[in-house]
Structure formats: structure tokens, C-alpha cells
């Protein structure tokens, strides 16, 4: 069978950075291992430091050894490494782009065809605009010298701007340089297996009748990480949890939970439905900001039994930094399906554990039959939990009759877990992102309108924060589940965060 992926060249800007090491190279290695890539392709890493192709290859091998989920096989690595090249240069200078012109042409010449060019922006966001300008000025963005843009695609990582205005400017620049069908805006949560499955779970099973305000009390979305910022202090400073994760990954999960059913599985229909619901998020008003939004920054603490330092003591972080490493917020979606249903979202670093989950609390059933059972009133039952990671799966907590002579009820779990139901590894979202961009499928990529909608909401919070006195940080202990105010945010409504 012919490989659906044609020979290509991928230029990675930011090739010595964290994302390339942790995600892109291990993904390229796994795709090579599964023989999903064509025999010949070209990866050109661009970064500031000076390396030869050979040095770059050994740097990438180190990364794959360190971050790949499987043990590296020599023959697979050899197959990948022969396709890796390096181009030294500063993103703001013209030289690296000028050097790329003959280099990319030599690849076309080698294969005797115009091969598709991917430009992967894996740099800090402040470099995006310069890179796009240079790609356009040098006409690299136009592809193989034919004035036909169909041979190029751009992949761009979040955070996409730093507020609504910046995101709009970036969009304008992007759309001056590329057509929409060439732009792949990455939010890797959209490509996670367990998130994609939400569509199947909701719409391939006959449960839609309960997916609304009549049956759902509230929804919780948690993306908790026990890690700190590690070596990413430079990137994280001034970005913070709200923009790093809140504007994108939390919203990607929200969109899948809350969207209406698309007519087809095509990119156009699914993206349209995701955007429609994001546009219905009610913006945060300044008056109730303190009630609905909580931010935090970690102090020192014990994480998994190990003493850790405060955020302000991390590498490349200012000693008086005001960047938030935690955020929790409550929002509403103004449409008939979700009228009055609160969504509680939170994310943070240096929390007690690594868990991403979505908890859907169903309303208690008002049944005369069981009125005598006090349990129904405070039932911890009736929760549907989607475990995004780890222990991927879905649990439905239900009430069941305890076996015995007296009638007694208890919550029990009905559990679906990927590891027992499918004897298959869950592929990493970056493998999916790379393959989909190569075959030209934009379904699992964000859209300009979707990002504009989430930025509008996030910017309403940022504007409110901008008018408040600076927060008193640090305000949570590493190894906890965030600031005490985050617990109050939900308990004020008579509800509780669900843990484990
Ligand atoms: C990235 C953020 O986009 O997502 C990181 O920049 C975060 O700060 C990461 O740690 C979480 O992704 P995952 O796939 O590890 O849950």
C-alpha cells in the first residue's frame, strides 16, 4: 500500500528547545518505528547555538533516549537520524532563512520534485512574528519556486499571543502569509486519545438525553501537575497558568464536553461545533472576579515525599515574580443546553499529583421510591469521570443495593479502562498531530475563531486582574491542591472538588 505521507521537509524553529526534545523527536522516532513516514524525508532544526549536522543528531538521540516511552532500537534510530539536519541562526536575522533557500532546494533536487515544506514554530511566542516575516520576505512560505502556496504548511504552538489583541495581530500576520488550509494551530489536548473519545462516548451511545442542564448539576475540569517549571522558567515567566494551559488545554476539554453534535466528522463540521460553544462562554465581569477566579503561586513544600523549592527560587524566575502557577475559575455557557450549569476549571503546577480529569456531577434523582434513604440527598454517587490521564478511562459512580437482608444502598464504580479493554498502547498526541498535518487533516487543530473566543474570556480575567492590587504570592504549598481560596470558590456553592 502506498504511504499516505509523501516525502516532505520539516523546518523546526526552536530545535534545541524543550518541546523538540520532549515531544517532537520522540514522536518522529515512534512514527519511524511504525514505518509511518516515507523512506526519505528531511528534518531541519533551526536554533541559535552552533552545531554540525552530526552534533545535532547526537543531541537528538540523547533527547529520544531520555523522553521516549520505549527503549530505542538502533536500526530505527539510524533510519531517522539520516534525515536530520541543522541550520544555525538567530530567528531575528535574515541569514538562516537565506541559507535555508538553497538547502531546501537541494532536497527538492534530490527527489526531483517539489516536496511539501512544513514550518514548525516551536519557539517562544515572542519569536513568531519575526519568523513569519522572514518566511514571507524570503518567499520560503511560497514553497518550491512556483508561486504556488500549496506546497507549504505552518504549524504553530500555543500560547497564541498573550491576549485577545495580540492573538488578533498574529492571526492577521498569519493570514497575510498563508491560506487557512495551510495553518495548523496546535493545542495538543485536542489530539489526545481520551479527548477524541469524548465525541464517541457522547454521540455514539444513547446518552445524549441526559447531557444537559436538566440532568447535570455541574462539571469539573482539572489539569493538575506535580512538576514545577523545571527548565522552562524563561518561557513561563509572564505567561503563567492561565495563558499556558487555561486559554487552550482546559478550553479544549470544555469544548468537547459542551459542544453540540456535529453533522459529520469532517474538520469543517467538528471545528464549527467546537467554536460555537466557546463563543457562548460568558465573560468574567470585574465585580465578581474574586468570587469566580482564583490564582496562586507555589511556595516550597513536599511533593511525592521530596522537598521542593518555591516558584520564585526556580531557574530563570524573578525573586519577586507575580506569575501565577495555579488558576481556578468558574464559568457559565450561555446557551439552552447549559443554562445555569456551572463549569469549574483548575490547573496548576507543583500540585499533589499528576492527573487530568473531567468530572460530571449528575443531579440527584428525585425518586419517591428512595426518599426514605437519607443517602440519596448527599449521595456521592451519580458522577461520571473521564480520566484523561493517567489510568485513562471512564468511571460512572452509581448507587447500588448492598447485598443483604436489609435494603441499603452504596455508591459503586462502573469502570472502563483503556488498559484492560484495548491491548494497545495509547499513542502520544504529538504523533497524531504530525501525521494529521502531513496528510492535511485539520480536524484536531484549533481555529482562529476558537482561539479568539477563548482569548475573549481569558482577557476578561486579565483585564480584571490588571485593575487589582498585586497578589500576595506564594499562596500555596507545593504538594497541596492549590490555594485555600480555590476550595472556597467551589464550596461557596455547596459543592466540592473531586479528588481521586
Ligand atoms: C503544555 C504546557 O502545553 O502542556 C505545559 O506548556 C504543560 O506547561 C503541558 O505541562 C501539559 O501537557 P501534558 O500532555 O503533559 O498533559
Short mmCIF file of C-alpha atoms and ligand atoms in Angstrom, two decimals:
data_model
loop_
_atom_site.label_atom_id
_atom_site.label_comp_id
_atom_site.label_asym_id
_atom_site.label_seq_id
_atom_site.Cartn_x
_atom_site.Cartn_y
_atom_site.Cartn_z
CA UNK A 1 0.00 0.00 0.00
CA UNK A 2 1.25 3.46 -0.81
CA UNK A 3 2.31 5.51 2.20
CA UNK A 4 -0.27 8.32 2.59
CA UNK A 5 2.54 10.62 3.69
CA UNK A 6 4.59 11.91 0.77
CA UNK A 7 8.25 12.91 1.11
CA UNK A 8 8.47 16.22 2.99
CA UNK A 9 10.79 18.64 4.67
CA UNK A 10 10.02 19.95 8.13
CA UNK A 11 11.89 23.00 9.35
CA UNK A 12 11.70 23.16 13.15
CA UNK A 13 12.35 26.61 14.60
CA UNK A 14 13.44 26.12 18.20
CA UNK A 15 15.07 22.76 17.54
CA UNK A 16 17.19 22.73 20.69
CA UNK A 17 14.25 23.61 22.95
CA UNK A 18 12.21 21.64 25.41
CA UNK A 19 9.31 20.86 23.06
CA UNK A 20 11.51 19.38 20.35
CA UNK A 21 13.34 17.20 22.88
CA UNK A 22 10.33 16.04 24.86
CA UNK A 23 7.67 15.72 22.22
CA UNK A 24 8.70 16.17 18.58
CA UNK A 25 11.75 13.92 18.41
CA UNK A 26 10.20 11.04 20.39
CA UNK A 27 7.11 11.34 18.16
CA UNK A 28 9.23 11.28 14.99
CA UNK A 29 11.11 8.28 16.39
CA UNK A 30 7.90 6.37 17.09
CA UNK A 31 6.49 7.18 13.66
CA UNK A 32 9.72 5.91 12.10
CA UNK A 33 9.46 2.76 14.20
CA UNK A 34 5.91 2.15 12.99
CA UNK A 35 7.06 2.71 9.39
CA UNK A 36 4.56 5.55 9.02
CA UNK A 37 6.99 8.02 7.50
CA UNK A 38 8.18 7.83 3.89
CA UNK A 39 11.63 6.42 3.13
CA UNK A 40 13.07 9.83 2.53
CA UNK A 41 12.17 12.99 4.37
CA UNK A 42 14.15 15.91 5.79
CA UNK A 43 14.02 17.49 9.23
CA UNK A 44 15.97 20.72 9.53
CA UNK A 45 16.44 22.01 13.05
CA UNK A 46 16.98 25.76 13.37
CA UNK A 47 18.32 27.29 16.58
CA UNK A 48 20.77 29.81 17.96
CA UNK A 49 23.62 27.56 19.06
CA UNK A 50 26.26 26.35 16.67
CA UNK A 51 26.11 22.62 15.81
CA UNK A 52 27.09 20.47 12.87
CA UNK A 53 24.50 18.02 11.50
CA UNK A 54 26.38 15.25 13.34
CA UNK A 55 26.32 17.10 16.66
CA UNK A 56 22.64 17.88 16.23
CA UNK A 57 21.91 14.21 15.59
CA UNK A 58 23.62 13.13 18.79
CA UNK A 59 21.78 15.82 20.75
CA UNK A 60 18.51 14.50 19.37
CA UNK A 61 19.48 10.92 20.20
CA UNK A 62 20.02 11.97 23.81
CA UNK A 63 16.55 13.54 23.80
CA UNK A 64 14.89 10.45 22.34
CA UNK A 65 16.69 8.20 24.81
CA UNK A 66 15.56 10.38 27.64
CA UNK A 67 11.97 11.08 26.67
CA UNK A 68 10.79 8.20 24.51
CA UNK A 69 8.38 5.81 26.21
CA UNK A 70 10.13 2.80 24.65
CA UNK A 71 13.70 1.58 24.54
CA UNK A 72 15.45 2.90 21.45
CA UNK A 73 16.24 0.41 18.70
CA UNK A 74 19.49 1.12 16.85
CA UNK A 75 18.16 0.34 13.40
CA UNK A 76 15.16 2.65 13.86
CA UNK A 77 17.32 5.48 15.13
CA UNK A 78 19.66 5.08 12.14
CA UNK A 79 16.71 5.31 9.81
CA UNK A 80 15.57 8.56 11.46
CA UNK A 81 18.96 10.16 12.04
CA UNK A 82 19.97 10.15 8.39
CA UNK A 83 17.11 12.57 7.78
CA UNK A 84 18.15 15.13 10.42
CA UNK A 85 19.97 18.35 9.54
CA UNK A 86 20.84 21.54 11.37
CA UNK A 87 20.82 25.21 10.49
CA UNK A 88 22.36 27.65 12.96
CA UNK A 89 20.95 31.16 13.22
CA UNK A 90 19.05 33.77 15.19
CA UNK A 91 15.34 33.88 14.38
CA UNK A 92 15.50 37.66 14.03
CA UNK A 93 18.35 37.60 11.44
CA UNK A 94 17.94 37.10 7.72
CA UNK A 95 20.90 34.72 7.31
CA UNK A 96 19.37 31.46 8.47
CA UNK A 97 16.41 31.97 6.13
CA UNK A 98 18.71 32.84 3.22
CA UNK A 99 20.71 29.69 3.93
CA UNK A 100 17.54 27.64 4.01
CA UNK A 101 16.66 28.61 0.43
CA UNK A 102 19.42 26.58 -1.32
CA UNK A 103 19.22 23.86 1.30
CA UNK A 104 15.53 23.23 0.75
CA UNK A 105 16.06 23.45 -2.99
CA UNK A 106 18.73 20.76 -2.77
CA UNK A 107 16.17 18.45 -1.14
CA UNK A 108 13.71 19.09 -3.98
CA UNK A 109 16.51 18.43 -6.46
CA UNK A 110 17.48 15.19 -4.74
CA UNK A 111 13.93 13.88 -5.06
CA UNK A 112 13.28 15.54 -8.40
CA UNK A 113 10.03 17.05 -7.17
CA UNK A 114 8.59 19.89 -5.14
CA UNK A 115 8.20 18.35 -1.72
CA UNK A 116 5.86 19.78 0.88
CA UNK A 117 7.52 22.18 3.30
CA UNK A 118 6.41 22.32 6.91
CA UNK A 119 7.49 25.22 9.09
CA UNK A 120 7.10 24.22 12.72
CA UNK A 121 7.18 27.17 15.15
CA UNK A 122 8.37 25.58 18.38
CA UNK A 123 9.94 28.76 19.73
CA UNK A 124 8.82 31.12 22.49
CA UNK A 125 5.80 33.06 21.13
CA UNK A 126 7.68 36.37 21.02
CA UNK A 127 9.63 34.99 18.02
CA UNK A 128 6.58 34.09 15.92
CA UNK A 129 6.15 37.44 14.24
CA UNK A 130 9.82 37.70 13.18
CA UNK A 131 9.84 34.16 11.85
CA UNK A 132 6.66 34.72 9.85
CA UNK A 133 8.02 37.97 8.41
CA UNK A 134 11.25 36.31 7.31
CA UNK A 135 9.43 33.34 5.82
CA UNK A 136 7.33 35.73 3.81
CA UNK A 137 10.17 38.11 2.75
CA UNK A 138 12.39 35.26 1.57
CA UNK A 139 9.35 33.65 -0.12
CA UNK A 140 10.17 30.44 1.69
CA UNK A 141 6.50 30.48 2.63
CA UNK A 142 5.61 30.09 -1.02
CA UNK A 143 7.21 26.72 -1.48
CA UNK A 144 9.09 25.31 -4.38
CA UNK A 145 9.58 28.37 -6.55
CA UNK A 146 6.31 28.07 -8.42
CA UNK A 147 4.43 30.78 -6.67
CA UNK A 148 2.03 28.10 -5.54
CA UNK A 149 1.50 28.02 -1.81
CA UNK A 150 0.07 24.54 -1.86
CA UNK A 151 3.47 23.10 -1.06
CA UNK A 152 3.84 24.71 2.36
CA UNK A 153 2.18 24.40 5.76
CA UNK A 154 2.85 26.13 9.04
CA UNK A 155 2.46 24.52 12.46
CA UNK A 156 2.25 26.95 15.32
CA UNK A 157 2.36 26.18 19.03
CA UNK A 158 0.41 27.91 21.78
CA UNK A 159 0.37 30.28 23.59
CA UNK A 160 -1.02 32.06 20.63
CA UNK A 161 -0.47 35.69 21.58
CA UNK A 162 -0.84 36.92 25.14
CA UNK A 163 -4.30 38.44 24.98
CA UNK A 164 -7.11 38.96 22.50
CA UNK A 165 -5.39 41.89 20.76
CA UNK A 166 -2.06 40.11 20.33
CA UNK A 167 -3.81 36.97 19.11
CA UNK A 168 -5.67 39.05 16.51
CA UNK A 169 -2.43 40.65 15.30
CA UNK A 170 -0.78 37.27 15.00
CA UNK A 171 -3.78 35.96 13.08
CA UNK A 172 -3.60 38.89 10.68
CA UNK A 173 0.05 38.22 10.02
CA UNK A 174 -0.54 34.50 9.60
CA UNK A 175 -3.36 35.04 7.16
CA UNK A 176 -1.29 37.50 5.11
CA UNK A 177 1.35 34.79 4.68
CA UNK A 178 -0.67 31.58 4.49
CA UNK A 179 -4.16 30.43 3.50
CA UNK A 180 -6.31 28.93 6.22
CA UNK A 181 -5.83 25.42 4.82
CA UNK A 182 -2.07 25.79 5.34
CA UNK A 183 -2.31 26.85 9.02
CA UNK A 184 -2.14 24.22 11.76
CA UNK A 185 -2.69 25.81 15.19
CA UNK A 186 -1.59 23.29 17.78
CA UNK A 187 -3.34 22.54 21.03
CA UNK A 188 -2.13 19.03 21.70
CA UNK A 189 -5.04 18.34 24.07
CA UNK A 190 -7.37 18.26 21.05
CA UNK A 191 -5.34 15.31 19.76
CA UNK A 192 -5.30 13.30 22.99
CA UNK A 193 -6.90 9.91 22.55
CA UNK A 194 -9.11 10.29 25.61
CA UNK A 195 -10.34 13.70 24.49
CA UNK A 196 -11.14 12.49 20.98
CA UNK A 197 -13.10 9.69 22.61
CA UNK A 198 -15.49 12.18 24.22
CA UNK A 199 -17.22 12.53 20.83
CA UNK A 200 -17.68 8.78 20.58
CA UNK A 201 -18.79 8.49 24.17
CA UNK A 202 -21.37 11.24 23.86
CA UNK A 203 -22.71 10.72 20.37
CA UNK A 204 -22.21 7.04 19.52
CA UNK A 205 -24.02 5.93 22.69
CA UNK A 206 -27.63 6.72 23.55
CA UNK A 207 -26.85 9.06 26.44
CA UNK A 208 -27.35 12.48 24.85
CA UNK A 209 -30.72 12.88 26.56
CA UNK A 210 -29.03 13.39 29.91
CA UNK A 211 -26.24 15.68 28.65
CA UNK A 212 -27.83 18.98 29.63
CA UNK A 213 -28.95 21.28 32.43
CA UNK A 214 -31.86 19.02 33.41
CA UNK A 215 -29.60 16.16 34.43
CA UNK A 216 -26.17 17.66 35.01
CA UNK A 217 -25.57 19.59 38.23
CA UNK A 218 -22.10 20.86 37.33
CA UNK A 219 -18.85 19.95 35.55
CA UNK A 220 -15.30 19.99 36.92
CA UNK A 221 -12.20 20.00 34.73
CA UNK A 222 -8.82 19.54 36.42
CA UNK A 223 -5.36 19.50 34.89
CA UNK A 224 -3.01 19.01 37.84
CA UNK A 225 0.73 18.56 37.58
CA UNK A 226 3.15 17.67 40.37
CA UNK A 227 6.11 19.02 38.38
CA UNK A 228 7.30 22.60 38.73
CA UNK A 229 8.50 24.78 35.86
CA UNK A 230 11.82 22.92 35.68
CA UNK A 231 14.00 24.42 32.95
CA UNK A 232 11.16 26.39 31.42
CA UNK A 233 11.33 29.39 33.75
CA UNK A 234 12.28 31.74 30.94
CA UNK A 235 9.25 30.70 28.89
CA UNK A 236 6.84 30.53 31.83
CA UNK A 237 7.63 33.91 33.41
CA UNK A 238 4.97 36.39 32.34
CA UNK A 239 2.91 33.61 30.71
CA UNK A 240 1.53 31.78 33.75
CA UNK A 241 -1.06 29.05 34.18
CA UNK A 242 -4.00 30.98 32.72
CA UNK A 243 -2.35 31.51 29.32
CA UNK A 244 -0.16 28.40 29.28
CA UNK A 245 -2.98 25.95 29.95
CA UNK A 246 -6.22 27.82 30.76
CA UNK A 247 -6.67 29.50 27.38
CA UNK A 248 -6.10 26.30 25.45
CA UNK A 249 -5.98 22.84 27.06
CA UNK A 250 -8.73 23.49 29.62
CA UNK A 251 -10.84 25.07 26.88
CA UNK A 252 -10.21 22.16 24.51
CA UNK A 253 -11.67 19.79 27.12
CA UNK A 254 -14.53 22.16 27.82
CA UNK A 255 -15.36 22.38 24.11
CA UNK A 256 -15.61 18.60 23.71
CA UNK A 257 -17.78 18.24 26.80
CA UNK A 258 -20.11 21.11 25.95
CA UNK A 259 -20.36 21.21 22.13
CA UNK A 260 -23.39 20.24 20.09
CA UNK A 261 -23.30 17.18 17.85
CA UNK A 262 -21.51 17.86 14.55
CA UNK A 263 -23.32 16.74 11.40
CA UNK A 264 -20.29 14.87 10.14
CA UNK A 265 -16.83 14.03 11.41
CA UNK A 266 -15.24 16.38 8.89
CA UNK A 267 -12.87 19.10 10.01
CA UNK A 268 -15.35 21.79 8.97
CA UNK A 269 -18.27 20.40 10.99
CA UNK A 270 -16.43 19.38 14.15
CA UNK A 271 -14.46 22.61 14.31
CA UNK A 272 -17.61 24.63 13.75
CA UNK A 273 -19.34 22.98 16.72
CA UNK A 274 -16.31 23.40 18.99
CA UNK A 275 -16.12 27.09 18.15
CA UNK A 276 -19.87 27.70 18.53
CA UNK A 277 -19.88 26.62 22.14
CA UNK A 278 -16.68 28.50 23.01
CA UNK A 279 -18.32 31.66 21.68
CA UNK A 280 -21.09 31.21 24.23
CA UNK A 281 -18.81 31.38 27.29
CA UNK A 282 -19.91 34.27 29.44
CA UNK A 283 -17.05 36.75 30.02
CA UNK A 284 -15.94 37.45 33.55
CA UNK A 285 -17.12 40.77 34.96
CA UNK A 286 -14.82 42.69 37.26
CA UNK A 287 -17.28 42.83 40.14
CA UNK A 288 -17.40 39.09 40.69
CA UNK A 289 -13.79 38.36 39.73
CA UNK A 290 -12.77 37.43 43.27
CA UNK A 291 -15.69 35.06 43.63
CA UNK A 292 -15.15 33.28 40.32
CA UNK A 293 -11.40 33.28 39.73
CA UNK A 294 -8.52 32.30 42.00
CA UNK A 295 -4.85 32.45 41.15
CA UNK A 296 -1.88 31.13 43.05
CA UNK A 297 1.84 30.61 43.05
CA UNK A 298 3.61 27.72 44.76
CA UNK A 299 5.86 28.09 47.73
CA UNK A 300 8.23 25.37 48.95
CA UNK A 301 6.80 22.04 50.01
CA UNK A 302 6.90 18.28 49.85
CA UNK A 303 5.95 16.67 46.55
CA UNK A 304 5.82 12.88 46.46
CA UNK A 305 7.92 12.91 49.65
CA UNK A 306 10.62 15.17 48.15
CA UNK A 307 11.36 18.68 49.37
CA UNK A 308 10.90 21.22 46.57
CA UNK A 309 11.64 24.93 46.23
CA UNK A 310 9.21 27.77 45.69
CA UNK A 311 8.47 29.04 42.18
CA UNK A 312 10.44 32.21 42.91
CA UNK A 313 13.55 30.11 43.57
CA UNK A 314 13.33 28.23 40.26
CA UNK A 315 15.89 28.80 37.49
CA UNK A 316 15.27 31.93 35.37
CA UNK A 317 12.44 33.12 37.62
CA UNK A 318 12.43 36.56 39.24
CA UNK A 319 12.75 36.56 43.04
CA UNK A 320 9.62 38.72 43.24
CA UNK A 321 7.75 37.11 40.35
CA UNK A 322 3.99 37.67 40.15
CA UNK A 323 3.43 34.95 37.55
CA UNK A 324 0.63 32.59 38.61
CA UNK A 325 1.34 28.85 38.62
CA UNK A 326 -2.23 27.96 39.55
CA UNK A 327 -5.61 29.16 38.42
CA UNK A 328 -9.15 28.03 39.16
CA UNK A 329 -12.26 29.56 37.66
CA UNK A 330 -15.98 29.09 37.44
CA UNK A 331 -17.73 29.90 34.19
CA UNK A 332 -21.13 29.63 32.53
CA UNK A 333 -22.10 28.86 28.97
CA UNK A 334 -25.00 30.95 27.74
CA UNK A 335 -26.97 28.54 25.60
CA UNK A 336 -30.12 26.48 26.20
CA UNK A 337 -28.25 23.23 26.87
CA UNK A 338 -26.07 24.62 29.67
CA UNK A 339 -28.19 27.43 31.06
CA UNK A 340 -27.26 27.82 34.76
CA UNK A 341 -24.82 24.88 34.90
CA UNK A 342 -21.51 25.93 36.47
CA UNK A 343 -18.23 24.68 34.99
CA UNK A 344 -15.34 24.69 37.46
CA UNK A 345 -11.89 24.53 35.87
CA UNK A 346 -8.47 24.45 37.50
CA UNK A 347 -4.87 23.85 36.62
CA UNK A 348 -1.61 24.20 38.43
CA UNK A 349 1.97 23.16 38.84
CA UNK A 350 3.51 21.53 41.93
CA UNK A 351 0.18 20.09 42.98
CA UNK A 352 -0.27 16.87 44.92
CA UNK A 353 -0.46 14.63 41.87
CA UNK A 354 -0.46 14.37 38.09
CA UNK A 355 -3.99 13.98 36.97
CA UNK A 356 -6.17 15.34 34.22
CA UNK A 357 -9.81 14.51 34.64
CA UNK A 358 -13.28 15.70 33.87
CA UNK A 359 -15.98 15.05 36.46
CA UNK A 360 -19.60 15.42 35.51
CA UNK A 361 -21.82 15.52 38.54
CA UNK A 362 -25.31 14.36 37.65
CA UNK A 363 -28.28 15.73 39.55
CA UNK A 364 -29.76 13.56 42.24
CA UNK A 365 -32.85 11.82 41.08
CA UNK A 366 -35.97 12.89 42.89
CA UNK A 367 -37.48 9.50 43.39
CA UNK A 368 -40.29 8.90 45.86
CA UNK A 369 -39.25 5.31 45.93
CA UNK A 370 -35.98 6.04 47.68
CA UNK A 371 -36.95 9.11 49.67
CA UNK A 372 -36.54 7.24 52.93
CA UNK A 373 -32.85 6.76 52.13
CA UNK A 374 -31.09 9.74 53.51
CA UNK A 375 -28.09 8.70 51.37
CA UNK A 376 -29.75 9.95 48.19
CA UNK A 377 -29.63 13.52 49.44
CA UNK A 378 -25.87 13.60 49.95
CA UNK A 379 -25.12 10.86 47.51
CA UNK A 380 -21.52 10.86 46.40
CA UNK A 381 -22.87 8.70 43.58
CA UNK A 382 -24.00 9.95 40.19
CA UNK A 383 -20.62 11.11 38.97
CA UNK A 384 -19.21 10.40 35.56
CA UNK A 385 -15.44 10.76 35.50
CA UNK A 386 -13.39 10.89 32.33
CA UNK A 387 -9.80 10.09 33.24
CA UNK A 388 -7.84 11.91 30.55
CA UNK A 389 -4.55 10.77 32.06
CA UNK A 390 -3.16 8.70 33.70
CA UNK A 391 -5.13 5.41 34.10
CA UNK A 392 -7.05 6.51 31.02
CA UNK A 393 -10.70 5.53 31.10
CA UNK A 394 -14.20 6.44 32.22
CA UNK A 395 -15.91 5.66 35.51
CA UNK A 396 -19.55 6.00 36.32
CA UNK A 397 -20.29 6.14 40.01
CA UNK A 398 -23.76 4.77 40.67
CA UNK A 399 -25.80 3.77 43.65
CA UNK A 400 -26.23 0.03 44.12
CA UNK A 401 -28.10 -2.09 46.63
CA UNK A 402 -25.74 -3.62 49.15
CA UNK A 403 -26.39 -7.38 49.17
CA UNK A 404 -28.16 -8.40 52.36
CA UNK A 405 -31.45 -8.75 54.14
CA UNK A 406 -31.98 -5.05 54.76
CA UNK A 407 -32.33 -2.57 51.93
CA UNK A 408 -29.23 -0.46 51.96
CA UNK A 409 -27.50 1.48 49.16
CA UNK A 410 -23.91 2.40 48.45
CA UNK A 411 -22.04 4.16 45.66
CA UNK A 412 -20.12 1.77 43.39
CA UNK A 413 -17.96 2.30 40.31
CA UNK A 414 -18.58 1.01 36.81
CA UNK A 415 -15.26 1.28 35.15
CA UNK A 416 -13.93 1.32 31.60
CA UNK A 417 -10.18 1.42 31.35
CA UNK A 418 -8.12 1.56 28.19
CA UNK A 419 -5.51 -0.82 29.56
CA UNK A 420 -7.98 -3.66 30.06
CA UNK A 421 -10.31 -3.01 27.13
CA UNK A 422 -7.70 -2.37 24.45
CA UNK A 423 -4.45 -4.25 24.49
CA UNK A 424 -2.80 -1.39 22.69
CA UNK A 425 -0.57 1.48 23.70
CA UNK A 426 -2.18 4.90 23.65
CA UNK A 427 -0.27 6.92 21.08
CA UNK A 428 1.13 10.26 22.05
CA UNK A 429 -0.83 13.29 20.85
CA UNK A 430 2.22 14.66 19.02
CA UNK A 431 2.35 11.58 16.80
CA UNK A 432 -1.25 12.26 15.86
CA UNK A 433 -0.52 15.97 15.30
CA UNK A 434 2.40 15.25 13.00
CA UNK A 435 0.59 12.62 10.97
CA UNK A 436 -2.59 14.70 10.63
CA UNK A 437 -0.66 17.76 9.49
CA UNK A 438 1.20 15.62 6.96
CA UNK A 439 -1.97 14.14 5.50
CA UNK A 440 -3.67 17.55 5.59
CA UNK A 441 -6.38 16.80 8.16
CA UNK A 442 -7.15 19.90 10.26
CA UNK A 443 -9.89 18.39 12.44
CA UNK A 444 -7.81 18.26 15.62
CA UNK A 445 -6.26 21.69 15.23
CA UNK A 446 -7.56 24.89 16.74
CA UNK A 447 -9.16 27.61 14.64
CA UNK A 448 -8.74 31.37 14.59
CA UNK A 449 -12.33 31.85 15.77
CA UNK A 450 -11.96 29.29 18.54
CA UNK A 451 -8.84 30.96 19.88
CA UNK A 452 -10.48 34.38 19.55
CA UNK A 453 -13.41 33.12 21.65
CA UNK A 454 -11.22 31.66 24.40
CA UNK A 455 -8.98 34.73 24.39
CA UNK A 456 -12.01 36.93 24.81
CA UNK A 457 -12.92 35.12 28.01
CA UNK A 458 -9.31 34.90 29.28
CA UNK A 459 -8.75 38.58 28.50
CA UNK A 460 -11.79 39.48 30.60
CA UNK A 461 -9.96 37.88 33.55
CA UNK A 462 -6.62 39.50 32.68
CA UNK A 463 -8.27 42.93 32.47
CA UNK A 464 -9.82 42.40 35.88
CA UNK A 465 -6.52 41.30 37.40
CA UNK A 466 -4.81 44.33 35.86
CA UNK A 467 -7.03 46.61 37.98
CA UNK A 468 -6.43 44.78 41.24
CA UNK A 469 -3.54 45.23 43.67
CA UNK A 470 -0.74 42.68 43.04
CA UNK A 471 -1.49 39.23 44.53
CA UNK A 472 0.25 38.08 47.67
CA UNK A 473 2.41 35.24 46.41
CA UNK A 474 3.33 32.50 47.21
CA UNK A 475 -0.07 31.40 48.46
CA UNK A 476 0.00 27.61 48.24
CA UNK A 477 2.30 24.89 49.42
CA UNK A 478 3.91 22.68 46.82
CA UNK A 479 2.31 19.24 47.13
CA UNK A 480 -1.14 20.63 48.05
CA UNK A 481 -4.08 21.08 45.68
CA UNK A 482 -3.64 24.85 45.38
CA UNK A 483 -4.65 27.88 47.44
CA UNK A 484 -7.36 27.66 50.10
CA UNK A 485 -9.40 30.18 48.07
CA UNK A 486 -9.77 27.62 45.30
CA UNK A 487 -11.54 25.30 47.72
CA UNK A 488 -13.75 28.16 48.87
CA UNK A 489 -14.59 29.00 45.24
CA UNK A 490 -16.47 25.75 44.86
CA UNK A 491 -17.57 25.18 48.47
CA UNK A 492 -19.34 28.51 48.47
CA UNK A 493 -21.75 26.87 46.00
CA UNK A 494 -22.24 23.85 48.28
CA UNK A 495 -20.02 21.63 46.09
CA UNK A 496 -16.61 20.05 46.43
CA UNK A 497 -13.62 19.40 44.16
CA UNK A 498 -13.44 15.73 43.38
CA UNK A 499 -10.09 14.16 44.15
CA UNK A 500 -9.00 10.69 43.11
C1 LIG B 1 1.94 22.33 27.71
C2 LIG B 1 2.24 23.38 28.74
O1 LIG B 1 1.26 22.89 26.62
O2 LIG B 1 1.15 21.31 28.28
C3 LIG B 1 2.95 22.75 29.93
O3 LIG B 1 3.06 24.39 28.18
C4 LIG B 1 2.14 21.58 30.47
O4 LIG B 1 3.18 23.70 30.96
C5 LIG B 1 1.77 20.62 29.35
O5 LIG B 1 2.95 20.92 31.42
C6 LIG B 1 0.81 19.53 29.81
O6 LIG B 1 0.67 18.61 28.76
P1 LIG B 1 0.57 17.06 29.04
O7 LIG B 1 0.32 16.44 27.72
O8 LIG B 1 1.87 16.66 29.66
O9 LIG B 1 -0.56 16.90 29.99
#
